[in-house]
Every structure is written in C-alpha cells, then in structure tokens.
CSV table of C-alpha atoms and ligand atoms in Angstrom, one decimal:
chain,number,residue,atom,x,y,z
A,526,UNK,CA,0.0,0.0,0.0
A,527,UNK,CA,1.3,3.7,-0.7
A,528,UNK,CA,2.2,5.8,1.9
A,529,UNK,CA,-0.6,7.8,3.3
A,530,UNK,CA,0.0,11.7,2.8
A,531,UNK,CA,-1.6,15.0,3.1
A,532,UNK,CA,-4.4,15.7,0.6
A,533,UNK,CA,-3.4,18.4,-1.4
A,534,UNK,CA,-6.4,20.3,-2.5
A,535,UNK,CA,-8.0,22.5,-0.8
A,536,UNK,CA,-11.7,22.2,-1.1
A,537,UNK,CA,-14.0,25.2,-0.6
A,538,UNK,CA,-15.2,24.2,3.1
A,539,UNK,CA,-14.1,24.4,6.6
A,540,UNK,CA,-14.1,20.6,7.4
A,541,UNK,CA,-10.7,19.7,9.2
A,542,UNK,CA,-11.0,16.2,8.3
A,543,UNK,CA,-8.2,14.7,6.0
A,544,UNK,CA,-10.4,11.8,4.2
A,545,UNK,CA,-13.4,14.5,3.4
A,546,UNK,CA,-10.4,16.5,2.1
A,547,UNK,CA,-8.8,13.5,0.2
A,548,UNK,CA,-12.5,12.6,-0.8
A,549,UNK,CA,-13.6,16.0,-2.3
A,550,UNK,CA,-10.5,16.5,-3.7
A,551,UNK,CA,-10.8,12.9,-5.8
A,552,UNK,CA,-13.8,14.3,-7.4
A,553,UNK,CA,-11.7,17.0,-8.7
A,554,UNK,CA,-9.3,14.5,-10.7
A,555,UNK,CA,-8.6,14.8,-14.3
A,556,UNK,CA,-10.5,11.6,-15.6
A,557,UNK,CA,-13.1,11.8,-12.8
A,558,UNK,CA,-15.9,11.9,-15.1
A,559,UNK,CA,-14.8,8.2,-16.6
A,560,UNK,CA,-14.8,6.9,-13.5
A,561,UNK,CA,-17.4,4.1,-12.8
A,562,UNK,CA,-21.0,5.3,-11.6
A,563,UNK,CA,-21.0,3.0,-8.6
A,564,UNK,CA,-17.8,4.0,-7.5
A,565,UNK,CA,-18.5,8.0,-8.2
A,566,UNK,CA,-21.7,7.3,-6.0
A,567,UNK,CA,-20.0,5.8,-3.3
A,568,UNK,CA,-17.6,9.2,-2.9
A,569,UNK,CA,-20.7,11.0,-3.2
A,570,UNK,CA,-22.6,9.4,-0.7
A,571,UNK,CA,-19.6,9.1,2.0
A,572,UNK,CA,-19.0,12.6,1.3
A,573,UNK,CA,-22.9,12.8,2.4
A,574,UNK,CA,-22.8,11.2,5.4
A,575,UNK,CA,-19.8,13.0,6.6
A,576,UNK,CA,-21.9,16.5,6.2
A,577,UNK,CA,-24.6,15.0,7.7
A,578,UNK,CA,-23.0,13.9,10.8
A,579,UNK,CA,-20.9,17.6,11.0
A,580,UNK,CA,-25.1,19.1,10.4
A,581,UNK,CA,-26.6,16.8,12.8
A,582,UNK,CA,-23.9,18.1,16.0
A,583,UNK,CA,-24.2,21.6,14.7
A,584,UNK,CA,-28.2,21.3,15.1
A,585,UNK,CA,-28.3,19.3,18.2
A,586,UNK,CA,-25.6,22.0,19.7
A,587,UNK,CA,-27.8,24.2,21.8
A,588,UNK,CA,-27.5,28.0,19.3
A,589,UNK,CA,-25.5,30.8,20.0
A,590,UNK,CA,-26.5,33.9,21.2
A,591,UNK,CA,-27.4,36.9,19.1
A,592,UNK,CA,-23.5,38.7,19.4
A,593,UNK,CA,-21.6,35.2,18.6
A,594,UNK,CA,-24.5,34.3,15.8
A,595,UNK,CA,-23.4,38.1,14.7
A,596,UNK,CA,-19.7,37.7,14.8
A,597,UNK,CA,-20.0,34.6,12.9
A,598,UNK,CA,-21.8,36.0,10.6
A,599,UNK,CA,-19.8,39.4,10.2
A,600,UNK,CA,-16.9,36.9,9.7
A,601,UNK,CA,-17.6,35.0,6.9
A,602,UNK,CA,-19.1,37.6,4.8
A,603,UNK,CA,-16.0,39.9,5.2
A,604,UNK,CA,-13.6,40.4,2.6
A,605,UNK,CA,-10.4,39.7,4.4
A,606,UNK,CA,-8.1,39.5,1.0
A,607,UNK,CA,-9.2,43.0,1.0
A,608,UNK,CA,-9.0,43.9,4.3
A,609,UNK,CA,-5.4,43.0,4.3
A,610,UNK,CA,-4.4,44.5,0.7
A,611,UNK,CA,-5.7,47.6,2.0
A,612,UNK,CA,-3.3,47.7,4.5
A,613,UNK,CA,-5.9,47.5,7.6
A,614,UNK,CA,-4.6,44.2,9.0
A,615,UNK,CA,-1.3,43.2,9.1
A,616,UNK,CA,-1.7,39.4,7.8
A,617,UNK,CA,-4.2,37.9,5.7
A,618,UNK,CA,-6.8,36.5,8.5
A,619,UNK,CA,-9.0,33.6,6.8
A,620,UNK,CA,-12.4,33.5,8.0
A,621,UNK,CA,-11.5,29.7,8.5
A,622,UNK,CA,-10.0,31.0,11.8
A,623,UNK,CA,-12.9,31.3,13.3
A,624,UNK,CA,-13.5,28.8,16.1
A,625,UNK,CA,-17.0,28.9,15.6
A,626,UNK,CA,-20.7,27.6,17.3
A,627,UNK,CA,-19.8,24.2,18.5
A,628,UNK,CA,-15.7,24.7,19.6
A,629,UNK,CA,-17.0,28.1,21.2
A,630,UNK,CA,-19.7,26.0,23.0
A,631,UNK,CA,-17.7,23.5,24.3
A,632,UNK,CA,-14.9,26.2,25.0
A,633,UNK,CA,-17.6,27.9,27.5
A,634,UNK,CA,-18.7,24.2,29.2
A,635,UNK,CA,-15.1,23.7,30.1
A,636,UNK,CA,-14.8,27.4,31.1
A,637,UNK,CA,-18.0,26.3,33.2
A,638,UNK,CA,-16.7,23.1,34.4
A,639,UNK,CA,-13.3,24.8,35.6
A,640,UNK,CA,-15.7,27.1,37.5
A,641,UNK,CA,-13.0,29.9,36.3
A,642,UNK,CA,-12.6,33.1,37.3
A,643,UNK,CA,-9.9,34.5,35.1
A,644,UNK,CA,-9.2,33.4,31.7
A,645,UNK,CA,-6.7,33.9,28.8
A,646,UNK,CA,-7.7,33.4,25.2
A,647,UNK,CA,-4.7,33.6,22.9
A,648,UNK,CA,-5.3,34.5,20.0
A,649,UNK,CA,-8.2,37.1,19.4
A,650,UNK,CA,-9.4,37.4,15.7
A,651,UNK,CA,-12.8,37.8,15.5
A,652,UNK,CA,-13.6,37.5,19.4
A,653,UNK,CA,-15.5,34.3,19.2
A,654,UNK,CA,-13.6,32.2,21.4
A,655,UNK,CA,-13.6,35.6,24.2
A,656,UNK,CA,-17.1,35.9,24.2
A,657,UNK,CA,-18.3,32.5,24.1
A,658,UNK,CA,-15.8,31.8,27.4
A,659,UNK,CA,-16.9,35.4,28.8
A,660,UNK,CA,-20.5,33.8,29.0
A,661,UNK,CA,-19.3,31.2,31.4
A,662,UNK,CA,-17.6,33.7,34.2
A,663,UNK,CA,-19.0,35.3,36.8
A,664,UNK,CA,-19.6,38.7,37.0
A,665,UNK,CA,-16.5,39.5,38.7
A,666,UNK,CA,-14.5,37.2,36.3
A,667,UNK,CA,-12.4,38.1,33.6
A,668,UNK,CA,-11.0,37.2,29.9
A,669,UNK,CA,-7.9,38.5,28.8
A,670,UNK,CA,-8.0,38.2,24.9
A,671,UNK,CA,-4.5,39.0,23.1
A,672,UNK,CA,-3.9,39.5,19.5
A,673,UNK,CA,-1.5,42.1,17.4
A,674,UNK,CA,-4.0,43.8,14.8
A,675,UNK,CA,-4.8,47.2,15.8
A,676,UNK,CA,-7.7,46.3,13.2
A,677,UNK,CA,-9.3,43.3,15.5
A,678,UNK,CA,-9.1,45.4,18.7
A,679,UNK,CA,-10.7,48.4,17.6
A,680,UNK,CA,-13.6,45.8,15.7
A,681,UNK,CA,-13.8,43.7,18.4
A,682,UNK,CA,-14.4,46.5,21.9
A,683,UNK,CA,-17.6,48.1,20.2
A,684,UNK,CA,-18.9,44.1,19.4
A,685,UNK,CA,-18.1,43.4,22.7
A,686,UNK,CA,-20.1,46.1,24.3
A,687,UNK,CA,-23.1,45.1,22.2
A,688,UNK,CA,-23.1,41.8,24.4
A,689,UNK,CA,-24.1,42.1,28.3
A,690,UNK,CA,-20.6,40.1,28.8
A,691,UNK,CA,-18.3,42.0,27.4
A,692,UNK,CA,-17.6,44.2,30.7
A,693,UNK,CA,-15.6,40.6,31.4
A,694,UNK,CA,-13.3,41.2,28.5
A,695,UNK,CA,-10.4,42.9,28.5
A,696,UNK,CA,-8.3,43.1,25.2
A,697,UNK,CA,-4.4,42.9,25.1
A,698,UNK,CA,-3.1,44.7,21.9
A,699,UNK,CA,0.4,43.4,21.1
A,700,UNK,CA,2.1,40.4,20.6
A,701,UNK,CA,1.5,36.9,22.9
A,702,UNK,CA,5.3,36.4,23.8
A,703,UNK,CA,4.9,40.2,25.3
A,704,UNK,CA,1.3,40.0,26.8
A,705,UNK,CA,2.1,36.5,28.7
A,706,UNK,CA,5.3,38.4,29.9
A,707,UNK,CA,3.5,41.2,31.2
A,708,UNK,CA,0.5,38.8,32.9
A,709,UNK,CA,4.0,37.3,34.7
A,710,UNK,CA,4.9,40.6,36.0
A,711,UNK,CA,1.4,41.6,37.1
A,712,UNK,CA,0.9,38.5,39.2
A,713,UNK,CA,-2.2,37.2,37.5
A,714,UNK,CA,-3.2,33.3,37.6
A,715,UNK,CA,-4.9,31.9,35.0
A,716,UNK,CA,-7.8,29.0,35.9
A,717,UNK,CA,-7.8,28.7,31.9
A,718,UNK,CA,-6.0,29.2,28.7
A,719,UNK,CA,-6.9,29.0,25.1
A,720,UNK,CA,-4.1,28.8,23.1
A,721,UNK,CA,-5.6,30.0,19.3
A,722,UNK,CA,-2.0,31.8,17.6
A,723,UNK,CA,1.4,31.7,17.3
A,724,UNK,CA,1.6,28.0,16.8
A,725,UNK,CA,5.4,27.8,15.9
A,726,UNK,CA,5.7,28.9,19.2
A,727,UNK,CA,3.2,27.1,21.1
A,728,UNK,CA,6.2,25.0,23.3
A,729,UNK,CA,7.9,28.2,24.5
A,730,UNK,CA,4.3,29.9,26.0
A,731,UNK,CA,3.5,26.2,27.8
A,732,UNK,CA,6.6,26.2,29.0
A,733,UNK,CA,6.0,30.6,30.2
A,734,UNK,CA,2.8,29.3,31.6
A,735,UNK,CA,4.1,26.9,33.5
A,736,UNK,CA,7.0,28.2,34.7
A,737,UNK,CA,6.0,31.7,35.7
A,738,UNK,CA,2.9,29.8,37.6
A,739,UNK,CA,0.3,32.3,35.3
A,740,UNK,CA,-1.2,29.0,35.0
A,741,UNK,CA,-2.9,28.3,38.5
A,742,UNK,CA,-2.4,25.2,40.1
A,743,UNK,CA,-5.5,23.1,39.0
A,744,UNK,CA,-5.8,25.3,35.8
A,745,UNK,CA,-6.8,23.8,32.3
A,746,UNK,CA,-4.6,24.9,29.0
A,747,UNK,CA,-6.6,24.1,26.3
A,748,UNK,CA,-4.7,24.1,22.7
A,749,UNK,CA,-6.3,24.2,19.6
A,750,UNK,CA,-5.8,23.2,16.1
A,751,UNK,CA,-3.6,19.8,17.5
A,752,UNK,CA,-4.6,17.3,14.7
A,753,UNK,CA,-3.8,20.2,12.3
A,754,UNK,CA,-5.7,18.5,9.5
A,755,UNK,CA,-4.0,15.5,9.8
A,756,UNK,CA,-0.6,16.8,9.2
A,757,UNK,CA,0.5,16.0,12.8
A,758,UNK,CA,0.0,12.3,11.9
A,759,UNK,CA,0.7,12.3,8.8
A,760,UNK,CA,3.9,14.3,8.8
A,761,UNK,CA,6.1,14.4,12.3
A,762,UNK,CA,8.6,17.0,11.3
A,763,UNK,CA,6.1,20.2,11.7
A,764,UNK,CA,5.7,22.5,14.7
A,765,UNK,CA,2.3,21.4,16.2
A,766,UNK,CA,3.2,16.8,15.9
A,767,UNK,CA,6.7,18.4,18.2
A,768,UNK,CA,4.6,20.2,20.4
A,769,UNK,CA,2.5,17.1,20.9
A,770,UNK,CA,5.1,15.5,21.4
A,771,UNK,CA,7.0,17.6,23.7
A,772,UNK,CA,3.6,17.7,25.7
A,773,UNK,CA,3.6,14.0,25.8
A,774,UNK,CA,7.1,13.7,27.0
A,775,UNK,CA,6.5,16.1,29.8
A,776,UNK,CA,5.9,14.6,33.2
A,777,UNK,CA,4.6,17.7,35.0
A,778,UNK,CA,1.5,17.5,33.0
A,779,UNK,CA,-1.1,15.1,31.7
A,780,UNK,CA,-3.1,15.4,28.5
A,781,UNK,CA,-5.7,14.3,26.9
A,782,UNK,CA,-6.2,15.3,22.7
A,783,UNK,CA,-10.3,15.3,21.5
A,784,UNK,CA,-10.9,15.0,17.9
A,785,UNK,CA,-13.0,17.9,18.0
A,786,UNK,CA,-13.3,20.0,14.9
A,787,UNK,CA,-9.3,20.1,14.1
A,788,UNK,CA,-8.2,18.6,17.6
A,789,UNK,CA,-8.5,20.3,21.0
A,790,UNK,CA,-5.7,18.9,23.6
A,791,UNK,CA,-6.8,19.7,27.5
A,792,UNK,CA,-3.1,20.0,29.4
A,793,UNK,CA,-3.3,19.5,33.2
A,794,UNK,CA,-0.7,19.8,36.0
A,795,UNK,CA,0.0,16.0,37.4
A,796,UNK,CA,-1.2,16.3,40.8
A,797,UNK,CA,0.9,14.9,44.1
A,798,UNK,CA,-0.5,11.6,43.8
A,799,UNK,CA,0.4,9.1,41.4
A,800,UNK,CA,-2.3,9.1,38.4
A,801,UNK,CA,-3.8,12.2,40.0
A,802,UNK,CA,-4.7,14.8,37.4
L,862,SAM,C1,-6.7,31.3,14.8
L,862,SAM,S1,-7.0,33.0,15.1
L,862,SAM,C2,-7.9,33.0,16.6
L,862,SAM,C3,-9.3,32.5,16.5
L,862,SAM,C4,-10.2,32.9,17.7
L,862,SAM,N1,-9.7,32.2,18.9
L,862,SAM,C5,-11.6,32.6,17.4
L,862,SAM,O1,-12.3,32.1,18.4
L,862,SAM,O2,-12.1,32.7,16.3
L,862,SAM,C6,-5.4,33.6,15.5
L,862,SAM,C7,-5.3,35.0,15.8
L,862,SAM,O3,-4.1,35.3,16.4
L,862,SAM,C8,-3.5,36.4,16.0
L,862,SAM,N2,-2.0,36.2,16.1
L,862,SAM,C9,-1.3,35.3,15.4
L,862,SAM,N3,0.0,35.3,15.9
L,862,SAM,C10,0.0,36.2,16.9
L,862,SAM,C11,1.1,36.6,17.7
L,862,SAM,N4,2.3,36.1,17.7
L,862,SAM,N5,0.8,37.5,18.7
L,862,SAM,C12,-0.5,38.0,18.8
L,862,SAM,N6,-1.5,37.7,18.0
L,862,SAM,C13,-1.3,36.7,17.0
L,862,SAM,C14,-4.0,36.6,14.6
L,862,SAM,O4,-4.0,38.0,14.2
L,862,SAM,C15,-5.4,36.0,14.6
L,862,SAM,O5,-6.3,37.0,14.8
C-alpha cells in the first residue's frame, strides 16, 4: 500500500477532516468523469454522510447567542483578501480562523466546568472564542484576549459592548510572547488558557505558563488546532506533531487530545499523587 500523505487540494469548506479533504479532492481528478458510476456514487454518498454527521452536531448543539450568531456571521461575509491588501490588518486572516458555534460551546462548558474566574484566550481574531468563554464567568470574572492587529481590537471592543458580557473582557493589543510576559509581571493566575495563535511557538508559552505559575495550580490549558488536519499524523517533522510531542514527554503534565473540529488537547498539571490529574 502507498504511503498515506496530506491531501493536497483545498476544497472550498471548513471541514478539518483529512479523508473529506482527500474525498472532495478525488472528485476533482482529471478523468473523474470516466470513473465508474458506482464508484463515483459511493464518494458522493460518503461525502454525504460525513456533512450529515458535522449538520446533525451543529443542530443538536444548543444556538449561539445573538453577538456570537453576529460575529459569525460578520466573519464570513467579510472580505479579508481586502482587508489585508488595503493595509488595515497586518496578515491575511482567513475566515477559517474562526472557532466557531460548537468549539466556542464547548470552550464555554469547560470554562464552566473549571468554575473559572480568570481566563486567557490567545489569540483574538474575530472574538469568538472571548465571548463565548466570557459567557461562562461570573460577573466578577475576567477574559484577557491577546492579539496584534490594531484592526481586531478596535472591531472587536464596540462588538463586545453590544453583548451584556463584554464588561468581562479585557483586550491585550500586542504580541502573545509580550502579553504573557507582562500577565507574569502583574501577578495574574490563569484558571484557563486557550491557546488559538502563534503556533510555531506554542512549546515556548507552555513552558512561560508553566514556569512563571500564570497558569494556576488546578488550571486547564486548552490548545487548539492539535490534529492540524491530519498533518500531525501524517507528517512528524512540523511544529504542532513536536509540540504534541513535547507535551507528551512532559511529566509535569497530563493530556488528553479530543478529535473535536481540528483537535483540541486539554493540558493538566500531574497532581501529588500518582495518576492524579
Ligand atoms: C486562529 S485565530 C484565533 C481565532 C479565535 N480564537 C476565534 O475564536 O475565532 C489567530 C489570531 O491570532 C493572531 N495572532 C497570530 N499570531 C500572533 C502573535 N504572535 N501575537 C499576537 N496575535 C497573534 C492573529 O492575528 C489571529 O487573529
């Protein structure tokens, strides 16, 4: 059997999944069209199911508010090729970025579940990910959201102030490596982190968070983006399979990695006793 690789198209759709990729892309293949019908239906109809199953969680998902249904909307019909050309954000910012209805849902359960008071959400873009965890805090709580476009910042304070949780967010303009440097020298513990950006860099901020104790003792990182569309499997020689693996060579922590959307891995502190998380 060949060796099993990345799919190289890049279909028009957000699914994270390698075989839809590898599936969609097969219908794109030059003599696709002399292909046998009971073969082409059998792409077809896997291709079916797997949108049926990603439509089914969506709908069962309990909805979004009207600020998150907003921001999701507000980013996918934005033109970001010409937002960036135009010179008002820095990098091109894909509205595939977006963390979206059921990662932001299950971002605010586990805010829940952490009963968390103070968050950090790295990685801003649209605000999604801030306002969905914002929604699980108490009043007194707080969400520090980080990103570098000026752009985002100024976007993302008025959207925030539309929502009756946004008082809970606090944005940090700038880059992370700077923002988690400055959380250190403020003294702030963090009950939970979402790590969204910088991804290159994603072994030198667990290693900050840990070692500066921003991370509180019985706090959650939560890192997104993990299976990276099957290229941490498939390849081992990129950033995110040597930050798994890094991860899963570290004994202060235990980890567990969730197939959800493009991979979410929860990081945990080891506790005192053996097999304690
Ligand atoms: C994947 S998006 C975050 C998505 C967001 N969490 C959501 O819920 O939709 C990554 C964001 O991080 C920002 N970013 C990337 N690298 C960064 C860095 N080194 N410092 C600060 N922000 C960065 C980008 O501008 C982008 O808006």
């Amino acid at each position: 059997m060949s060796e099993i690789t990345f799919p190289p198209a890049e279909p028009k759709n957000n699914n994270y999944q390698p075989y839809y990729r590898r599936l969609v892309a097969l219908k794109n293949h030059g003599n696709y069209k002399d292909w046998p019908q009971e073969v082409k239906d059998g792409i077809d109809h896997v291709i079916k199911l797997i949108d049926a199953r990603e439509n089914y969680v969506e709908d069962v998902c309990s909805k979004p508010g009207k600020v998150l249904a907003e921001i999701s909307e507000f980013t996918e019909t934005t033109d970001w090729a010409e937002l960036h050309k135009s010179g008002k954000t820095t990098c091109l910012l894909p509205s595939s970025m977006l963390t979206g209805h059921v990662e932001g849902l299950f971002l605010k359960f586990l805010v829940s579940m952490q009963q968390a008071k103070y968050v950090l959400d790295i990685g801003m873009f649209t605000g999604y990910s801030a306002l969905s965890m914002a929604e699980a805090l108490p009043a007194d709580g707080k969400v520090f959201t980080c990103d570098r476009e000026q752009y985002l910042a100024d976007l993302n304070r008025k959207v925030f102030d539309s929502s009756p949780h946004g008082k809970k967010i606090e944005i940090r303009l700038g880059d992370v490596g700077d923002t988690l440097k400055a959380l250190a020298k403020d003294g702030v513990q963090i009950d939970f982190v979402f790590l969204d950006a910088g991804a290159e860099k994603y072994g030198e901020y667990f290693d900050f968070l840990l070692d500066k104790n921003i991370l509180a003792p019985r706090g959650t990182i939560a890192v997104d983006n993990t299976l990276w569309f099957g290229r941490s499997y498939l390849e081992h020689e990129n950033h995110r399979a040597k930050f798994n693996k890094k991860i899963t060579e570290d004994r202060r922590v235990q980890q567990v990695l969730l197939p959800v959307r493009d991979g979410i891995m929860l990081i945990r502190r080891t506790g005192d006793v053996d097999g304690q998380v």
